């Protein structure tokens, strides 16, 4: 293909196309190449030929010659040579070849000639082009050179410029940073300002921002310093915040606390804040307590050189003087209340705000917030108990530090009230039973009360020793409840009526509770409004300003009316009593018999009962002491008025009374110091009272005054009245003492209160025993002959004698009755005893009869009947006591031997002497039978022993 | 715990009803005025330890009812009183006029050596005065009484009254005019050691005294 194309081109070239061919090959021809073609030109010139011939020859040129430029013509021709060389042929061929060369050469030369002008022109243009190119090259070179120069000068500058610009930019940035840093440094000041403004939240935010900003500039060296400074500031903020937090303890302020809390939330330290807060509360409690007590101690010690600053709190508490105890306690309570209130309000705040906070936060934050809240809540709730423990401990230590026994009752009750209030607050605060405080209360109360009681007992003894046993005039309707000291009981009754349940009025009623923190939430202090409140509650009405000498308001009015009408009948005649009584009966009904001493006992009992209501924990101890008051009174009445009769007549004191008296003597009465003996141990005497001595003013010997019967009546009956009044109190007392101690109360009532009436016998019987001369009557009886043979119609004179004595006694009794009212019971006791003694005298007298006839026995009956019938007119007692005692003895005389034997065995009330006398006087029994009965009686006697 | 004192004096407060006896006692013991005071029933009692002439003296004070009807009850307390406050009301001549009777009572029922101080109470009610200081002063002089005007309301002279009376008794003891050992003197030794000491002195002085 390529070969045929070249041939065609060549043919076209050779084919006479005259138009110049501007082949690139041709353009590169140089002059020298053309000049080397001389050989061809020479050959052409050898044989000039005609054009046809030439054409033919040309046509004869073998195709192969056009095939390839690198065609080796020689080799081609040689290959054509046959094997057998034929010179001719070779010659021919040579000739043809030459011809052909000539033609071709000729043709080429023609063509060269033909194209030469074109060539020349072309060459010319080439030359021109070359020239232009050379010029262009120079311009280009110049341009380049200049460009180089330009480039060199321009790039460097601009690069510098750029670099500078960049630098500037950086510096601007740096400046900015530096400015920020400067601001950061200045923030410190601002932070301090904010701190002063208490804008903790803002400060923290600012500080945090600063830190954040600082962390951006971490690469600056100065920043590390700043950073550490910021860190310091931050720590300082936290410290400040801590201080701010601690302020809450003393005075909770919602705004302030909110600020602090927000700040802590910002710090993400709400939990730490809680822990911290509790620590602050603890130290606040300690510090406040310490400061207050220290203040008072220093105040009291004056300019003393002792330094109390370094003392322990408990040690300080010992140095409080009695005068400053209560004010200091009030202050202490107030301050501790303040702390507790702050805590309470803190809790309240958290209750409200944490809920909000939880509600506010959503998503994942919620879980943490809830957790936080739970933590805080738990912490606060646990804290309650701990705070209260601390408070309690402080108050307890304080209270136990001083001996309060010298306090006045009101003062002490005020202290109790304060502490009770504290306990109530404690209960409201954390439902605490406040064992610590209760203990200290109990301890102090017991100590106080013991001391108080000892003084009261001494006082009672003094009263008894000064007692003239005169009737203290009170109105007839007098009752213990009317006394000022019992006024609180009326309230008690009212309240129990009102509240149906019968709960005693005490501040522990639920309505009174859970009020402190609400009532004093914003202002005021529960320890300030005390006086006022006391009056409102009315529990202590009367004790606040009440004292021994304060008497009942009710009494005087009524005294002016009732008392005078009933008892004296006249108004101002007590000095020379001219009172007239109901004529026939010298006894009075239902008149309260009160002595100064028993009045005092009433008052003390009233106070003790008040104490029982307040000193709940020692109510029982108070009760036992109250029992001692009555015990002592009873014992004293016995010692003063009853003891002498019990020696002579063992039967006047019954066994139960005897046991009671023995018990009292053993438990309460200090042995009278034996002269010369070492003084008794103080400890031993502490709870005992020495035996009282009756006032020398009391005369128990004078028979004119019936051996002090008036005084005896006042004494014994005041005791009975005391007992009666105490019985009225029993239900009240039952409420006041712990249920497990009820047995004691019952024992007290059965062994002491009920014994009051039993004491009448020993007290009165010594009067009756002495007032009538029974021995004289007996002597009269001994002179009577009983072995009379006739039935007598006239009684013996000894009966008249006895009745005279009785009459006499009755007169003197009514005389006494003018001085003091004689209750029916006393009247009965007295007469009963008189009659009993008379009856015994009868039996004694009859037993003294050596001999006795049937008629004599009848005379005895006559005498006794006479006595009985006259007695009925004289006294008003039915049935006549021991009437059978006499009658049976008289009538036993008539019994046949066998019945008498039984009778002797059945009637142990008669003495051996009586029985033997009876047997000896009976005249219808033979000697043998008499001997047998005597033997029987003697045997019985042995049994009796 | 028991109070220590050198002497115990038995005191008596007497005078007509409404003179302010209980209020004087209350003021003396409690250092405050008793507001709603009512008539005393029978006797009331109060005690206080005071310091007189370097000695501590326990005053055992019986406050008697002034009303006539309590006379029989109160008279038993006169016995053995060492000192007495005879109180009248300067605004009531009636109470002043009754003084003689009271004085007789005191001198007869109590020990004749009883030290009595006349006390004109309610000094604060100057406007209502019915008994002049001079008049009462003369009465006191005539009857050999000490005299002071007091106010239980303000407390003026209340303590002084008791102290003055106690001081006088103490002086009499020191001068030998009063013998604490005598029964019914209304004086007791407080301290056991003091008593023993005294007794030793007594026995050395009067060996025949068998107490």
Short mmCIF file of N, CA, C and O in Angstrom, two decimals, chain A residues 882-926:
data_model
loop_
_atom_site.label_atom_id
_atom_site.label_comp_id
_atom_site.label_asym_id
_atom_site.label_seq_id
_atom_site.Cartn_x
_atom_site.Cartn_y
_atom_site.Cartn_z
N UNK A 882 -71.33 -3.81 173.59
CA UNK A 882 -70.97 -4.82 174.60
C UNK A 882 -72.04 -4.98 175.69
O UNK A 882 -71.74 -5.30 176.83
N UNK A 883 -73.24 -4.68 175.26
CA UNK A 883 -74.35 -4.88 176.20
C UNK A 883 -74.46 -6.36 176.58
O UNK A 883 -74.61 -6.70 177.74
N UNK A 884 -74.33 -7.20 175.55
CA UNK A 884 -74.41 -8.65 175.78
C UNK A 884 -73.31 -9.14 176.69
O UNK A 884 -73.47 -10.11 177.42
N UNK A 885 -72.22 -8.45 176.60
CA UNK A 885 -71.06 -8.84 177.41
C UNK A 885 -71.44 -8.90 178.88
O UNK A 885 -71.08 -9.82 179.61
N UNK A 886 -72.18 -7.88 179.27
CA UNK A 886 -72.61 -7.83 180.67
C UNK A 886 -73.76 -8.81 180.89
O UNK A 886 -73.73 -9.63 181.83
N UNK A 887 -74.75 -8.73 180.00
CA UNK A 887 -75.97 -9.53 180.20
C UNK A 887 -75.68 -11.01 180.20
O UNK A 887 -76.19 -11.77 181.04
N UNK A 888 -74.86 -11.42 179.25
CA UNK A 888 -74.52 -12.84 179.17
C UNK A 888 -73.84 -13.32 180.44
O UNK A 888 -74.11 -14.40 180.94
N UNK A 889 -72.95 -12.43 180.92
CA UNK A 889 -72.20 -12.83 182.13
C UNK A 889 -73.14 -13.02 183.30
O UNK A 889 -72.99 -13.97 184.07
N UNK A 890 -74.09 -12.10 183.38
CA UNK A 890 -75.05 -12.20 184.48
C UNK A 890 -75.87 -13.48 184.34
O UNK A 890 -76.02 -14.26 185.28
N UNK A 891 -76.35 -13.70 183.10
CA UNK A 891 -77.29 -14.80 182.89
C UNK A 891 -76.62 -16.17 182.92
O UNK A 891 -77.29 -17.18 183.16
N UNK A 892 -75.35 -16.21 182.67
CA UNK A 892 -74.64 -17.49 182.69
C UNK A 892 -74.81 -18.20 184.04
O UNK A 892 -74.73 -19.42 184.13
N UNK A 893 -75.04 -17.38 185.04
CA UNK A 893 -75.23 -17.87 186.39
C UNK A 893 -76.36 -18.90 186.45
O UNK A 893 -76.32 -19.86 187.19
N UNK A 894 -77.37 -18.67 185.62
CA UNK A 894 -78.56 -19.51 185.68
C UNK A 894 -78.40 -20.83 184.94
O UNK A 894 -79.24 -21.70 185.07
N UNK A 895 -77.37 -20.94 184.13
CA UNK A 895 -77.22 -22.13 183.29
C UNK A 895 -76.96 -23.37 184.12
O UNK A 895 -76.21 -23.31 185.11
N UNK A 896 -77.59 -24.53 183.72
CA UNK A 896 -77.25 -25.78 184.39
C UNK A 896 -75.83 -26.18 184.06
O UNK A 896 -75.24 -25.67 183.09
N UNK A 897 -75.33 -27.09 184.84
CA UNK A 897 -73.91 -27.44 184.76
C UNK A 897 -73.45 -27.77 183.35
O UNK A 897 -72.43 -27.26 182.88
N UNK A 898 -74.25 -28.65 182.71
CA UNK A 898 -73.83 -29.10 181.38
C UNK A 898 -73.75 -27.91 180.39
O UNK A 898 -72.79 -27.78 179.62
N UNK A 899 -74.78 -27.07 180.44
CA UNK A 899 -74.79 -25.92 179.52
C UNK A 899 -73.70 -24.92 179.88
O UNK A 899 -73.07 -24.30 179.00
N UNK A 900 -73.49 -24.77 181.18
CA UNK A 900 -72.44 -23.84 181.63
C UNK A 900 -71.08 -24.28 181.09
O UNK A 900 -70.25 -23.45 180.67
N UNK A 901 -70.91 -25.59 181.07
CA UNK A 901 -69.66 -26.14 180.58
C UNK A 901 -69.42 -25.70 179.12
O UNK A 901 -68.34 -25.23 178.76
N UNK A 902 -70.49 -25.85 178.34
CA UNK A 902 -70.39 -25.43 176.94
C UNK A 902 -70.16 -23.92 176.83
O UNK A 902 -69.36 -23.44 176.04
N UNK A 903 -70.91 -23.21 177.68
CA UNK A 903 -70.83 -21.75 177.66
C UNK A 903 -69.41 -21.28 177.95
O UNK A 903 -68.89 -20.39 177.29
N UNK A 904 -68.81 -21.93 178.94
CA UNK A 904 -67.44 -21.56 179.31
C UNK A 904 -66.49 -21.72 178.13
O UNK A 904 -65.58 -20.92 177.92
N UNK A 905 -66.76 -22.79 177.39
CA UNK A 905 -65.86 -23.03 176.25
C UNK A 905 -66.09 -22.04 175.11
O UNK A 905 -65.19 -21.74 174.35
N UNK A 906 -67.34 -21.59 175.02
CA UNK A 906 -67.68 -20.71 173.90
C UNK A 906 -67.30 -19.25 174.11
O UNK A 906 -67.16 -18.50 173.15
N UNK A 907 -67.20 -18.84 175.35
CA UNK A 907 -67.03 -17.40 175.59
C UNK A 907 -65.64 -17.07 176.06
O UNK A 907 -65.33 -17.00 177.23
N UNK A 908 -64.84 -16.82 175.03
CA UNK A 908 -63.43 -16.53 175.29
C UNK A 908 -63.22 -15.07 175.67
O UNK A 908 -62.12 -14.67 176.01
N UNK A 909 -64.27 -14.24 175.46
CA UNK A 909 -64.09 -12.81 175.71
C UNK A 909 -63.90 -12.49 177.19
O UNK A 909 -63.44 -11.41 177.55
N UNK A 910 -64.31 -13.40 178.03
CA UNK A 910 -64.14 -13.16 179.47
C UNK A 910 -62.80 -13.70 179.93
O UNK A 910 -62.30 -14.71 179.42
N UNK A 911 -62.24 -13.02 180.88
CA UNK A 911 -60.93 -13.47 181.37
C UNK A 911 -61.12 -14.69 182.28
O UNK A 911 -62.23 -15.01 182.71
N UNK A 912 -60.04 -15.31 182.54
CA UNK A 912 -60.02 -16.50 183.39
C UNK A 912 -60.62 -16.20 184.78
O UNK A 912 -61.38 -16.97 185.33
N UNK A 913 -60.22 -15.00 185.21
CA UNK A 913 -60.68 -14.56 186.54
C UNK A 913 -62.20 -14.47 186.55
O UNK A 913 -62.86 -14.91 187.49
N UNK A 914 -62.77 -13.88 185.48
CA UNK A 914 -64.21 -13.75 185.36
C UNK A 914 -64.89 -15.12 185.43
O UNK A 914 -65.87 -15.30 186.15
N UNK A 915 -64.34 -16.02 184.66
CA UNK A 915 -64.96 -17.34 184.57
C UNK A 915 -64.90 -18.09 185.89
O UNK A 915 -65.89 -18.68 186.35
N UNK A 916 -63.71 -18.00 186.49
CA UNK A 916 -63.56 -18.70 187.77
C UNK A 916 -64.50 -18.11 188.82
O UNK A 916 -65.13 -18.85 189.58
N UNK A 917 -64.62 -16.79 188.79
CA UNK A 917 -65.52 -16.12 189.73
C UNK A 917 -66.95 -16.58 189.51
O UNK A 917 -67.69 -16.85 190.47
N UNK A 918 -67.30 -16.67 188.23
CA UNK A 918 -68.65 -17.11 187.89
C UNK A 918 -68.91 -18.50 188.47
O UNK A 918 -69.93 -18.75 189.15
N UNK A 919 -67.96 -19.41 188.22
CA UNK A 919 -68.13 -20.80 188.69
C UNK A 919 -68.27 -20.84 190.21
O UNK A 919 -69.13 -21.52 190.76
N UNK A 920 -67.41 -20.02 190.83
CA UNK A 920 -67.42 -20.03 192.30
C UNK A 920 -68.71 -19.48 192.90
O UNK A 920 -69.11 -19.88 193.97
N UNK A 921 -69.34 -18.53 192.18
CA UNK A 921 -70.53 -17.92 192.75
C UNK A 921 -71.78 -18.75 192.49
O UNK A 921 -72.77 -18.61 193.20
N UNK A 922 -71.74 -19.54 191.40
CA UNK A 922 -72.93 -20.33 191.07
C UNK A 922 -73.21 -21.29 192.22
O UNK A 922 -72.33 -22.07 192.61
N UNK A 923 -74.43 -21.22 192.82
CA UNK A 923 -74.67 -22.06 194.00
C UNK A 923 -75.48 -23.32 193.69
O UNK A 923 -75.73 -24.12 194.55
N UNK A 924 -75.91 -23.48 192.45
CA UNK A 924 -76.68 -24.69 192.16
C UNK A 924 -75.80 -25.82 191.63
O UNK A 924 -76.27 -26.82 191.15
N UNK A 925 -74.54 -25.68 191.70
CA UNK A 925 -73.65 -26.75 191.25
C UNK A 925 -72.93 -27.30 192.48
O UNK A 925 -72.50 -26.53 193.37
N UNK A 926 -72.81 -28.61 192.52
CA UNK A 926 -72.13 -29.19 193.68
C UNK A 926 -70.63 -28.99 193.60
O UNK A 926 -70.09 -28.56 192.56
#
